[in-house]
GROMACS .gro file of N, CA, C and O in nm:
model
  532
    1MET      N    1 -13.416  -6.108  -9.261
    1MET     CA    2 -13.388  -6.014  -9.151
    1MET      C    3 -13.275  -5.925  -9.187
    1MET      O    4 -13.167  -5.976  -9.225
    2ALA      N    5 -13.284  -5.793  -9.168
    2ALA     CA    6 -13.170  -5.704  -9.196
    2ALA      C    7 -13.061  -5.710  -9.089
    2ALA      O    8 -13.095  -5.759  -8.978
    3LYS      N    9 -12.946  -5.674  -9.126
    3LYS     CA   10 -12.836  -5.672  -9.031
    3LYS      C   11 -12.861  -5.572  -8.916
    3LYS      O   12 -12.912  -5.468  -8.948
    4VAL      N   13 -12.831  -5.611  -8.793
    4VAL     CA   14 -12.858  -5.521  -8.683
    4VAL      C   15 -12.745  -5.411  -8.674
    4VAL      O   16 -12.781  -5.300  -8.657
    5ASN      N   17 -12.622  -5.454  -8.677
    5ASN     CA   18 -12.512  -5.360  -8.678
    5ASN      C   19 -12.426  -5.374  -8.797
    5ASN      O   20 -12.363  -5.476  -8.825
    6LYS      N   21 -12.426  -5.266  -8.871
    6LYS     CA   22 -12.349  -5.270  -9.005
    6LYS      C   23 -12.194  -5.275  -8.979
    6LYS      O   24 -12.122  -5.316  -9.074
    7ALA      N   25 -12.148  -5.240  -8.865
    7ALA     CA   26 -12.005  -5.240  -8.839
    7ALA      C   27 -11.950  -5.381  -8.807
    7ALA      O   28 -11.831  -5.402  -8.807
    8VAL      N   29 -12.039  -5.474  -8.777
    8VAL     CA   30 -11.995  -5.607  -8.745
    8VAL      C   31 -12.040  -5.711  -8.855
    8VAL      O   32 -12.152  -5.698  -8.906
    9HIS      N   33 -11.942  -5.796  -8.887
    9HIS     CA   34 -11.971  -5.899  -8.992
    9HIS      C   35 -12.069  -6.003  -8.941
    9HIS      O   36 -12.063  -6.044  -8.821
   10SER      N   37 -12.152  -6.049  -9.026
   10SER     CA   38 -12.243  -6.156  -8.991
   10SER      C   39 -12.175  -6.294  -9.027
   10SER      O   40 -12.230  -6.394  -8.993
   11SER      N   41 -12.066  -6.285  -9.099
   11SER     CA   42 -11.994  -6.405  -9.142
   11SER      C   43 -11.904  -6.458  -9.022
   11SER      O   44 -11.830  -6.379  -8.962
   12ARG      N   45 -11.918  -6.582  -8.993
   12ARG     CA   46 -11.840  -6.640  -8.883
   12ARG      C   47 -11.691  -6.627  -8.907
   12ARG      O   48 -11.617  -6.591  -8.819
   13ARG      N   49 -11.651  -6.655  -9.030
   13ARG     CA   50 -11.508  -6.649  -9.064
   13ARG      C   51 -11.453  -6.508  -9.036
   13ARG      O   52 -11.347  -6.492  -8.971
   14LYS      N   53 -11.524  -6.408  -9.085
   14LYS     CA   54 -11.469  -6.268  -9.074
   14LYS      C   55 -11.479  -6.224  -8.929
   14LYS      O   56 -11.389  -6.150  -8.876
   15SER      N   57 -11.585  -6.265  -8.857
   15SER     CA   58 -11.593  -6.232  -8.706
   15SER      C   59 -11.481  -6.288  -8.632
   15SER      O   60 -11.421  -6.215  -8.545
   16ARG      N   61 -11.448  -6.413  -8.655
   16ARG     CA   62 -11.334  -6.473  -8.591
   16ARG      C   63 -11.203  -6.409  -8.618
   16ARG      O   64 -11.118  -6.385  -8.533
   17LYS      N   65 -11.188  -6.372  -8.750
   17LYS     CA   66 -11.061  -6.310  -8.790
   17LYS      C   67 -11.046  -6.176  -8.726
   17LYS      O   68 -10.941  -6.138  -8.671
   18ASP      N   69 -11.158  -6.097  -8.718
   18ASP     CA   70 -11.152  -5.970  -8.647
   18ASP      C   71 -11.124  -5.985  -8.493
   18ASP      O   72 -11.047  -5.909  -8.440
   19HIS      N   73 -11.180  -6.087  -8.438
   19HIS     CA   74 -11.159  -6.106  -8.293
   19HIS      C   75 -11.017  -6.146  -8.267
   19HIS      O   76 -10.952  -6.086  -8.176
   20PHE      N   77 -10.957  -6.242  -8.338
   20PHE     CA   78 -10.825  -6.293  -8.303
   20PHE      C   79 -10.710  -6.202  -8.361
   20PHE      O   80 -10.597  -6.224  -8.327
   21SER      N   81 -10.741  -6.109  -8.460
   21SER     CA   82 -10.642  -6.025  -8.504
   21SER      C   83 -10.661  -5.878  -8.454
   21SER      O   84 -10.606  -5.787  -8.513
   22ALA      N   85 -10.740  -5.868  -8.349
   22ALA     CA   86 -10.779  -5.731  -8.294
   22ALA      C   87 -10.655  -5.667  -8.233
   22ALA      O   88 -10.573  -5.734  -8.165
   23PRO      N   89 -10.640  -5.530  -8.249
   23PRO     CA   90 -10.534  -5.464  -8.179
   23PRO      C   91 -10.559  -5.458  -8.032
   23PRO      O   92 -10.670  -5.474  -7.982
   24SER      N   93 -10.457  -5.417  -7.950
   24SER     CA   94 -10.467  -5.416  -7.803
   24SER      C   95 -10.573  -5.321  -7.759
   24SER      O   96 -10.641  -5.352  -7.657
   25SER      N   97 -10.595  -5.212  -7.825
   25SER     CA   98 -10.697  -5.116  -7.786
   25SER      C   99 -10.843  -5.175  -7.796
   25SER      O  100 -10.930  -5.143  -7.711
   26VAL      N  101 -10.860  -5.254  -7.897
   26VAL     CA  102 -10.985  -5.311  -7.914
   26VAL      C  103 -11.003  -5.431  -7.811
   26VAL      O  104 -11.111  -5.464  -7.749
   27ARG      N  105 -10.894  -5.504  -7.785
   27ARG     CA  106 -10.898  -5.615  -7.689
   27ARG      C  107 -10.929  -5.566  -7.554
   27ARG      O  108 -10.999  -5.637  -7.480
   28ARG      N  109 -10.893  -5.447  -7.521
   28ARG     CA  110 -10.929  -5.385  -7.391
   28ARG      C  111 -11.072  -5.386  -7.369
   28ARG      O  112 -11.123  -5.427  -7.259
   29THR      N  113 -11.154  -5.341  -7.467
   29THR     CA  114 -11.298  -5.332  -7.455
   29THR      C  115 -11.358  -5.471  -7.456
   29THR      O  116 -11.462  -5.498  -7.385
   30ILE      N  117 -11.306  -5.562  -7.535
   30ILE     CA  118 -11.353  -5.705  -7.540
   30ILE      C  119 -11.345  -5.763  -7.401
   30ILE      O  120 -11.423  -5.845  -7.363
   31MET      N  121 -11.231  -5.735  -7.336
   31MET     CA  122 -11.192  -5.793  -7.208
   31MET      C  123 -11.259  -5.706  -7.092
   31MET      O  124 -11.193  -5.671  -7.000
   32SER      N  125 -11.394  -5.690  -7.103
   32SER     CA  126 -11.468  -5.622  -7.002
   32SER      C  127 -11.531  -5.726  -6.906
   32SER      O  128 -11.560  -5.837  -6.949
   33ALA      N  129 -11.534  -5.686  -6.779
   33ALA     CA  130 -11.595  -5.769  -6.680
   33ALA      C  131 -11.716  -5.705  -6.616
   33ALA      O  132 -11.709  -5.586  -6.593
   34PRO      N  133 -11.819  -5.783  -6.580
   34PRO     CA  134 -11.937  -5.727  -6.513
   34PRO      C  135 -11.909  -5.683  -6.373
   34PRO      O  136 -11.822  -5.743  -6.307
   35LEU      N  137 -11.977  -5.582  -6.330
   35LEU     CA  138 -11.960  -5.535  -6.190
   35LEU      C  139 -12.059  -5.608  -6.095
   35LEU      O  140 -12.166  -5.654  -6.145
   36ASN      N  141 -12.033  -5.618  -5.971
   36ASN     CA  142 -12.129  -5.684  -5.882
   36ASN      C  143 -12.245  -5.587  -5.853
   36ASN      O  144 -12.240  -5.471  -5.890
   37LYS      N  145 -12.350  -5.634  -5.785
   37LYS     CA  146 -12.472  -5.555  -5.771
   37LYS      C  147 -12.450  -5.422  -5.701
   37LYS      O  148 -12.510  -5.318  -5.748
   38GLU      N  149 -12.368  -5.414  -5.595
   38GLU     CA  150 -12.344  -5.288  -5.520
   38GLU      C  151 -12.280  -5.184  -5.611
   38GLU      O  152 -12.328  -5.074  -5.621
   39LEU      N  153 -12.170  -5.225  -5.687
   39LEU     CA  154 -12.107  -5.130  -5.776
   39LEU      C  155 -12.194  -5.088  -5.893
   39LEU      O  156 -12.192  -4.977  -5.939
   40ARG      N  157 -12.281  -5.185  -5.944
   40ARG     CA  158 -12.365  -5.157  -6.057
   40ARG      C  159 -12.468  -5.043  -6.014
   40ARG      O  160 -12.491  -4.962  -6.092
   41GLU      N  161 -12.518  -5.062  -5.893
   41GLU     CA  162 -12.615  -4.965  -5.840
   41GLU      C  163 -12.550  -4.827  -5.818
   41GLU      O  164 -12.596  -4.721  -5.847
   42LYS      N  165 -12.429  -4.833  -5.762
   42LYS     CA  166 -12.360  -4.710  -5.730
   42LYS      C  167 -12.321  -4.627  -5.854
   42LYS      O  168 -12.348  -4.502  -5.855
   43TYR      N  169 -12.265  -4.692  -5.957
   43TYR     CA  170 -12.212  -4.619  -6.070
   43TYR      C  171 -12.311  -4.621  -6.193
   43TYR      O  172 -12.292  -4.553  -6.290
   44ASN      N  173 -12.419  -4.702  -6.178
   44ASN     CA  174 -12.511  -4.720  -6.291
   44ASN      C  175 -12.438  -4.763  -6.418
   44ASN      O  176 -12.470  -4.720  -6.530
   45VAL      N  177 -12.345  -4.859  -6.404
   45VAL     CA  178 -12.267  -4.912  -6.516
   45VAL      C  179 -12.268  -5.068  -6.496
   45VAL      O  180 -12.260  -5.118  -6.385
   46ARG      N  181 -12.292  -5.139  -6.610
   46ARG     CA  182 -12.304  -5.284  -6.598
   46ARG      C  183 -12.165  -5.353  -6.600
   46ARG      O  184 -12.139  -5.445  -6.525
   47SER      N  185 -12.080  -5.311  -6.687
   47SER     CA  186 -11.948  -5.372  -6.704
   47SER      C  187 -11.841  -5.271  -6.739
   47SER      O  188 -11.880  -5.160  -6.792
   48ILE      N  189 -11.713  -5.308  -6.717
   48ILE     CA  190 -11.607  -5.211  -6.743
   48ILE      C  191 -11.479  -5.292  -6.782
   48ILE      O  192 -11.472  -5.409  -6.739
   49PRO      N  193 -11.401  -5.236  -6.871
   49PRO     CA  194 -11.266  -5.310  -6.904
   49PRO      C  195 -11.188  -5.339  -6.770
   49PRO      O  196 -11.175  -5.248  -6.691
   50ILE      N  197 -11.150  -5.462  -6.765
   50ILE     CA  198 -11.078  -5.508  -6.641
   50ILE      C  199 -10.934  -5.445  -6.648
   50ILE      O  200 -10.879  -5.411  -6.748
   51ARG      N  201 -10.877  -5.429  -6.520
   51ARG     CA  202 -10.747  -5.377  -6.517
   51ARG      C  203 -10.673  -5.441  -6.401
   51ARG      O  204 -10.738  -5.494  -6.306
   52LYS      N  205 -10.544  -5.434  -6.399
   52LYS     CA  206 -10.464  -5.494  -6.291
   52LYS      C  207 -10.504  -5.416  -6.156
   52LYS      O  208 -10.535  -5.298  -6.163
   53ASP      N  209 -10.500  -5.494  -6.051
   53ASP     CA  210 -10.534  -5.445  -5.914
   53ASP      C  211 -10.681  -5.432  -5.880
   53ASP      O  212 -10.719  -5.390  -5.779
   54ASP      N  213 -10.771  -5.465  -5.982
   54ASP     CA  214 -10.920  -5.475  -5.950
   54ASP      C  215 -10.930  -5.601  -5.862
   54ASP      O  216 -10.853  -5.700  -5.880
   55GLU      N  217 -11.029  -5.607  -5.774
   55GLU     CA  218 -11.058  -5.728  -5.698
   55GLU      C  219 -11.184  -5.790  -5.758
   55GLU      O  220 -11.278  -5.727  -5.787
   56VAL      N  221 -11.169  -5.930  -5.786
   56VAL     CA  222 -11.270  -6.000  -5.851
   56VAL      C  223 -11.307  -6.131  -5.779
   56VAL      O  224 -11.229  -6.172  -5.694
   57VAL      N  225 -11.426  -6.181  -5.819
   57VAL     CA  226 -11.473  -6.314  -5.772
   57VAL      C  227 -11.495  -6.391  -5.893
   57VAL      O  228 -11.568  -6.346  -5.981
   58ILE      N  229 -11.457  -6.521  -5.897
   58ILE     CA  230 -11.469  -6.598  -6.018
   58ILE      C  231 -11.617  -6.659  -6.012
   58ILE      O  232 -11.646  -6.716  -5.913
   59THR      N  233 -11.688  -6.653  -6.127
   59THR     CA  234 -11.826  -6.697  -6.121
   59THR      C  235 -11.853  -6.822  -6.199
   59THR      O  236 -11.961  -6.876  -6.196
   60ARG      N  237 -11.753  -6.870  -6.275
   60ARG     CA  238 -11.775  -6.996  -6.358
   60ARG      C  239 -11.645  -7.078  -6.355
   60ARG      O  240 -11.540  -7.031  -6.332
   61GLY      N  241 -11.662  -7.206  -6.379
   61GLY     CA  242 -11.554  -7.301  -6.384
   61GLY      C  243 -11.524  -7.364  -6.248
   61GLY      O  244 -11.590  -7.349  -6.150
   62THR      N  245 -11.408  -7.442  -6.249
   62THR     CA  246 -11.373  -7.514  -6.127
   62THR      C  247 -11.330  -7.431  -6.017
   62THR      O  248 -11.338  -7.463  -5.904
   63ASN      N  249 -11.289  -7.298  -6.049
   63ASN     CA  250 -11.247  -7.209  -5.945
   63ASN      C  251 -11.356  -7.113  -5.897
   63ASN      O  252 -11.326  -7.009  -5.838
   64LYS      N  253 -11.479  -7.150  -5.931
   64LYS     CA  254 -11.593  -7.069  -5.895
   64LYS      C  255 -11.598  -7.037  -5.746
   64LYS      O  256 -11.578  -7.120  -5.667
   65GLY      N  257 -11.622  -6.909  -5.715
   65GLY     CA  258 -11.629  -6.862  -5.573
   65GLY      C  259 -11.497  -6.809  -5.521
   65GLY      O  260 -11.496  -6.740  -5.418
   66ARG      N  261 -11.392  -6.845  -5.584
   66ARG     CA  262 -11.255  -6.793  -5.538
   66ARG      C  263 -11.246  -6.646  -5.568
   66ARG      O  264 -11.291  -6.596  -5.669
   67GLU      N  265 -11.192  -6.570  -5.482
   67GLU     CA  266 -11.171  -6.427  -5.505
   67GLU      C  267 -11.026  -6.384  -5.484
   67GLU      O  268 -10.948  -6.459  -5.416
   68GLY      N  269 -10.993  -6.275  -5.546
   68GLY     CA  270 -10.856  -6.229  -5.531
   68GLY      C  271 -10.836  -6.102  -5.618
   68GLY      O  272 -10.926  -6.058  -5.690
   69LYS      N  273 -10.712  -6.048  -5.614
   69LYS     CA  274 -10.676  -5.928  -5.698
   69LYS      C  275 -10.621  -5.979  -5.831
   69LYS      O  276 -10.556  -6.076  -5.842
   70VAL      N  277 -10.655  -5.898  -5.936
   70VAL     CA  278 -10.600  -5.933  -6.066
   70VAL      C  279 -10.451  -5.895  -6.074
   70VAL      O  280 -10.416  -5.781  -6.043
   71THR      N  281 -10.369  -5.996  -6.098
   71THR     CA  282 -10.227  -5.974  -6.102
   71THR      C  283 -10.171  -5.930  -6.240
   71THR      O  284 -10.074  -5.859  -6.249
   72SER      N  285 -10.243  -5.976  -6.341
   72SER     CA  286 -10.201  -5.938  -6.477
   72SER      C  287 -10.319  -5.951  -6.575
   72SER      O  288 -10.413  -6.036  -6.557
   73VAL      N  289 -10.323  -5.863  -6.676
   73VAL     CA  290 -10.422  -5.874  -6.780
   73VAL      C  291 -10.347  -5.910  -6.908
   73VAL      O  292 -10.265  -5.827  -6.964
   74TYR      N  293 -10.362  -6.031  -6.956
   74TYR     CA  294 -10.286  -6.084  -7.065
   74TYR      C  295 -10.376  -6.066  -7.194
   74TYR      O  296 -10.447  -6.161  -7.235
   75ARG      N  297 -10.360  -5.952  -7.256
   75ARG     CA  298 -10.439  -5.916  -7.367
   75ARG      C  299 -10.424  -6.008  -7.491
   75ARG      O  300 -10.515  -6.042  -7.561
   76LEU      N  301 -10.298  -6.053  -7.515
   76LEU     CA  302 -10.270  -6.146  -7.624
   76LEU      C  303 -10.346  -6.275  -7.619
   76LEU      O  304 -10.393  -6.319  -7.720
   77LYS      N  305 -10.369  -6.327  -7.493
   77LYS     CA  306 -10.437  -6.452  -7.480
   77LYS      C  307 -10.588  -6.429  -7.437
   77LYS      O  308 -10.657  -6.535  -7.409
   78TYR      N  309 -10.632  -6.307  -7.428
   78TYR     CA  310 -10.762  -6.278  -7.377
   78TYR      C  311 -10.794  -6.338  -7.237
   78TYR      O  312 -10.905  -6.383  -7.210
   79VAL      N  313 -10.696  -6.335  -7.152
   79VAL     CA  314 -10.717  -6.390  -7.014
   79VAL      C  315 -10.666  -6.292  -6.911
   79VAL      O  316 -10.585  -6.207  -6.940
   80ILE      N  317 -10.708  -6.313  -6.781
   80ILE     CA  318 -10.650  -6.236  -6.675
   80ILE      C  319 -10.598  -6.348  -6.571
   80ILE      O  320 -10.641  -6.457  -6.575
   81HIS      N  321 -10.499  -6.303  -6.491
   81HIS     CA  322 -10.450  -6.395  -6.388
   81HIS      C  323 -10.489  -6.333  -6.256
   81HIS      O  324 -10.475  -6.210  -6.232
   82VAL      N  325 -10.551  -6.419  -6.170
   82VAL     CA  326 -10.594  -6.373  -6.033
   82VAL      C  327 -10.501  -6.431  -5.931
   82VAL      O  328 -10.453  -6.548  -5.939
   83GLU      N  329 -10.475  -6.352  -5.830
   83GLU     CA  330 -10.386  -6.386  -5.722
   83GLU      C  331 -10.439  -6.513  -5.651
   83GLU      O  332 -10.560  -6.533  -5.636
   84ARG      N  333 -10.345  -6.607  -5.622
   84ARG     CA  334 -10.370  -6.733  -5.559
   84ARG      C  335 -10.455  -6.832  -5.641
   84ARG      O  336 -10.505  -6.929  -5.588
   85VAL      N  337 -10.478  -6.802  -5.774
   85VAL     CA  338 -10.546  -6.900  -5.855
   85VAL      C  339 -10.447  -6.954  -5.951
   85VAL      O  340 -10.415  -6.894  -6.054
   86SER      N  341 -10.376  -7.067  -5.914
   86SER     CA  342 -10.274  -7.127  -5.992
   86SER      C  343 -10.279  -7.277  -5.979
   86SER      O  344 -10.357  -7.323  -5.895
   87ARG      N  345 -10.191  -7.345  -6.055
   87ARG     CA  346 -10.182  -7.486  -6.045
   87ARG      C  347 -10.038  -7.529  -6.046
   87ARG      O  348  -9.949  -7.452  -6.088
   88GLU      N  349 -10.008  -7.643  -5.987
   88GLU     CA  350  -9.875  -7.697  -5.976
   88GLU      C  351  -9.834  -7.769  -6.101
   88GLU      O  352  -9.915  -7.853  -6.152
   89LYS      N  353  -9.720  -7.745  -6.158
   89LYS     CA  354  -9.664  -7.822  -6.261
   89LYS      C  355  -9.604  -7.945  -6.209
   89LYS      O  356  -9.583  -7.958  -6.086
   90THR      N  357  -9.572  -8.044  -6.294
   90THR     CA  358  -9.515  -8.167  -6.248
   90THR      C  359  -9.378  -8.147  -6.177
   90THR      O  360  -9.340  -8.222  -6.092
   91ASN      N  361  -9.308  -8.043  -6.217
   91ASN     CA  362  -9.177  -8.019  -6.157
   91ASN      C  363  -9.193  -7.937  -6.030
   91ASN      O  364  -9.088  -7.897  -5.973
   92GLY      N  365  -9.317  -7.905  -5.981
   92GLY     CA  366  -9.343  -7.837  -5.862
   92GLY      C  367  -9.355  -7.687  -5.878
   92GLY      O  368  -9.390  -7.610  -5.786
   93GLN      N  369  -9.335  -7.640  -6.002
   93GLN     CA  370  -9.344  -7.491  -6.025
   93GLN      C  371  -9.498  -7.451  -6.025
   93GLN      O  372  -9.581  -7.533  -6.080
   94SER      N  373  -9.523  -7.339  -5.979
   94SER     CA  374  -9.664  -7.290  -5.973
   94SER      C  375  -9.685  -7.198  -6.096
   94SER      O  376  -9.612  -7.106  -6.115
   95VAL      N  377  -9.796  -7.220  -6.166
   95VAL     CA  378  -9.831  -7.137  -6.280
   95VAL      C  379  -9.970  -7.078  -6.263
   95VAL      O  380 -10.067  -7.156  -6.227
   96PRO      N  381  -9.989  -6.951  -6.292
   96PRO     CA  382 -10.124  -6.893  -6.279
   96PRO      C  383 -10.220  -6.948  -6.387
   96PRO      O  384 -10.184  -6.981  -6.500
   97ILE      N  385 -10.352  -6.960  -6.358
   97ILE     CA  386 -10.455  -7.012  -6.445
   97ILE      C  387 -10.517  -6.889  -6.516
   97ILE      O  388 -10.554  -6.797  -6.440
   98GLY      N  389 -10.527  -6.893  -6.643
   98GLY     CA  390 -10.587  -6.789  -6.719
   98GLY      C  391 -10.738  -6.798  -6.709
   98GLY      O  392 -10.790  -6.906  -6.731
   99ILE      N  393 -10.801  -6.685  -6.688
   99ILE     CA  394 -10.947  -6.684  -6.674
   99ILE      C  395 -11.002  -6.574  -6.761
   99ILE      O  396 -10.942  -6.460  -6.761
  100HIS      N  397 -11.104  -6.602  -6.841
  100HIS     CA  398 -11.164  -6.495  -6.923
  100HIS      C  399 -11.240  -6.390  -6.833
  100HIS      O  400 -11.309  -6.426  -6.744
  101PRO      N  401 -11.218  -6.260  -6.865
  101PRO     CA  402 -11.279  -6.157  -6.783
  101PRO      C  403 -11.434  -6.163  -6.775
  101PRO      O  404 -11.491  -6.116  -6.671
  102SER      N  405 -11.499  -6.226  -6.875
  102SER     CA  406 -11.649  -6.232  -6.865
  102SER      C  407 -11.691  -6.336  -6.765
  102SER      O  408 -11.807  -6.340  -6.722
  103LYS      N  409 -11.601  -6.421  -6.716
  103LYS     CA  410 -11.634  -6.522  -6.620
  103LYS      C  411 -11.595  -6.484  -6.480
  103LYS      O  412 -11.595  -6.569  -6.389
  104VAL      N  413 -11.570  -6.353  -6.456
  104VAL     CA  414 -11.547  -6.304  -6.324
  104VAL      C  415 -11.640  -6.183  -6.299
  104VAL      O  416 -11.706  -6.133  -6.394
  105GLN      N  417 -11.653  -6.143  -6.174
  105GLN     CA  418 -11.730  -6.032  -6.136
  105GLN      C  419 -11.647  -5.937  -6.048
  105GLN      O  420 -11.580  -5.976  -5.959
  106VAL      N  421 -11.642  -5.810  -6.085
  106VAL     CA  422 -11.559  -5.708  -6.021
  106VAL      C  423 -11.624  -5.678  -5.880
  106VAL      O  424 -11.744  -5.635  -5.881
  107THR      N  425 -11.553  -5.689  -5.776
  107THR     CA  426 -11.602  -5.653  -5.645
  107THR      C  427 -11.549  -5.524  -5.592
  107THR      O  428 -11.613  -5.456  -5.508
  108LYS      N  429 -11.435  -5.490  -5.641
  108LYS     CA  430 -11.369  -5.357  -5.595
  108LYS      C  431 -11.286  -5.309  -5.718
  108LYS      O  432 -11.201  -5.383  -5.766
  109LEU      N  433 -11.307  -5.179  -5.748
  109LEU     CA  434 -11.239  -5.120  -5.856
  109LEU      C  435 -11.115  -5.041  -5.813
  109LEU      O  436 -11.115  -4.987  -5.701
  110LYS      N  437 -11.009  -5.042  -5.895
  110LYS     CA  438 -10.897  -4.953  -5.868
  110LYS      C  439 -10.923  -4.832  -5.945
  110LYS      O  440 -10.918  -4.826  -6.066
  111LEU      N  441 -10.954  -4.722  -5.871
  111LEU     CA  442 -11.000  -4.599  -5.938
  111LEU      C  443 -10.889  -4.498  -5.951
  111LEU      O  444 -10.811  -4.484  -5.856
  112ASP      N  445 -10.882  -4.433  -6.065
  112ASP     CA  446 -10.796  -4.316  -6.084
  112ASP      C  447 -10.888  -4.221  -6.160
  112ASP      O  448 -11.003  -4.244  -6.189
  113LYS      N  449 -10.837  -4.103  -6.187
  113LYS     CA  450 -10.921  -3.997  -6.247
  113LYS      C  451 -10.976  -4.038  -6.388
  113LYS      O  452 -11.093  -4.007  -6.411
  114ASP      N  453 -10.896  -4.107  -6.469
  114ASP     CA  454 -10.945  -4.150  -6.599
  114ASP      C  455 -11.056  -4.253  -6.585
  114ASP      O  456 -11.156  -4.244  -6.655
  115ARG      N  457 -11.043  -4.341  -6.492
  115ARG     CA  458 -11.147  -4.444  -6.473
  115ARG      C  459 -11.269  -4.388  -6.418
  115ARG      O  460 -11.385  -4.428  -6.457
  116GLU      N  461 -11.258  -4.294  -6.329
  116GLU     CA  462 -11.378  -4.221  -6.272
  116GLU      C  463 -11.453  -4.151  -6.384
  116GLU      O  464 -11.574  -4.146  -6.383
  117SER      N  465 -11.373  -4.084  -6.468
  117SER     CA  466 -11.445  -4.007  -6.579
  117SER      C  467 -11.523  -4.109  -6.672
  117SER      O  468 -11.624  -4.074  -6.731
  118ILE      N  469 -11.457  -4.222  -6.694
  118ILE     CA  470 -11.528  -4.326  -6.782
  118ILE      C  471 -11.663  -4.368  -6.718
  118ILE      O  472 -11.770  -4.369  -6.776
  119LEU      N  473 -11.657  -4.393  -6.579
  119LEU     CA  474 -11.771  -4.435  -6.506
  119LEU      C  475 -11.884  -4.323  -6.512
  119LEU      O  476 -11.999  -4.355  -6.525
  120ASP      N  477 -11.837  -4.201  -6.488
  120ASP     CA  478 -11.930  -4.087  -6.496
  120ASP      C  479 -11.996  -4.073  -6.630
  120ASP      O  480 -12.115  -4.062  -6.641
  121ARG      N  481 -11.914  -4.082  -6.736
  121ARG     CA  482 -11.963  -4.072  -6.870
  121ARG      C  483 -12.069  -4.174  -6.905
  121ARG      O  484 -12.182  -4.148  -6.955
  122VAL      N  485 -12.033  -4.300  -6.876
  122VAL     CA  486 -12.122  -4.410  -6.905
  122VAL      C  487 -12.255  -4.409  -6.822
  122VAL      O  488 -12.359  -4.422  -6.871
  123GLY      N  489 -12.229  -4.368  -6.695
  123GLY     CA  490 -12.348  -4.363  -6.602
  123GLY      C  491 -12.441  -4.247  -6.646
  123GLY      O  492 -12.569  -4.276  -6.648
  124LYS      N  493 -12.394  -4.138  -6.690
  124LYS     CA  494 -12.479  -4.027  -6.739
  124LYS      C  495 -12.555  -4.065  -6.863
  124LYS      O  496 -12.673  -4.037  -6.875
  125GLY      N  497 -12.485  -4.133  -6.951
  125GLY     CA  498 -12.549  -4.184  -7.082
  125GLY      C  499 -12.666  -4.274  -7.046
  125GLY      O  500 -12.767  -4.267  -7.110
  126ARG      N  501 -12.648  -4.363  -6.943
  126ARG     CA  502 -12.753  -4.460  -6.912
  126ARG      C  503 -12.871  -4.382  -6.848
  126ARG      O  504 -12.980  -4.425  -6.868
  127GLU      N  505 -12.837  -4.285  -6.767
  127GLU     CA  506 -12.944  -4.209  -6.702
  127GLU      C  507 -13.032  -4.139  -6.804
  127GLU      O  508 -13.153  -4.131  -6.803
  128ILE      N  509 -12.964  -4.078  -6.909
  128ILE     CA  510 -13.036  -4.004  -7.011
  128ILE      C  511 -13.123  -4.095  -7.094
  128ILE      O  512 -13.241  -4.073  -7.124
  129LYS      N  513 -13.067  -4.219  -7.125
  129LYS     CA  514 -13.142  -4.319  -7.191
  129LYS      C  515 -13.259  -4.366  -7.109
  129LYS      O  516 -13.374  -4.390  -7.166
  130ALA      N  517 -13.251  -4.383  -6.983
  130ALA     CA  518 -13.359  -4.422  -6.897
  130ALA      C  519 -13.476  -4.322  -6.898
  130ALA      O  520 -13.590  -4.354  -6.885
  131LYS      N  521 -13.436  -4.192  -6.893
  131LYS     CA  522 -13.531  -4.081  -6.894
  131LYS      C  523 -13.617  -4.076  -7.025
  131LYS      O  524 -13.737  -4.046  -7.023
  132LYS      N  525 -13.548  -4.112  -7.135
  132LYS     CA  526 -13.621  -4.113  -7.261
  132LYS      C  527 -13.723  -4.216  -7.273
  132LYS      O  528 -13.836  -4.195  -7.334
  133GLU      N  529 -13.702  -4.333  -7.203
  133GLU     CA  530 -13.796  -4.439  -7.221
  133GLU      C  531 -13.921  -4.425  -7.122
  133GLU      O  532 -13.928  -4.351  -7.036
   0.00000   0.00000   0.00000
């Protein structure tokens, strides 16, 4: 079978190297989170790069069902921190639990003009693709 995408390595070693040595700009797109059904229908977009102040609900893991606002996007570790999702250390200190953005669902977006233009652009592209089929 021929390679599907020439830009991506089929080698496990090279794919992992590219993933873990990716620059911040590439990590942003890797750290995309799916939108919930209402937002998906409204904007005609399936997922969007996560950002601080988005509201999310956790869909996987021990914290499944918990919701809150994204307090930080930790690109170096490929995780996000959600408000009130933390654990106690032995000394009593509270530390936020890192969650991968693919394991959450965005329920409310923090919109600005740049983000709206991204949603419009992606939505229009999907509409054009749907008309062709």
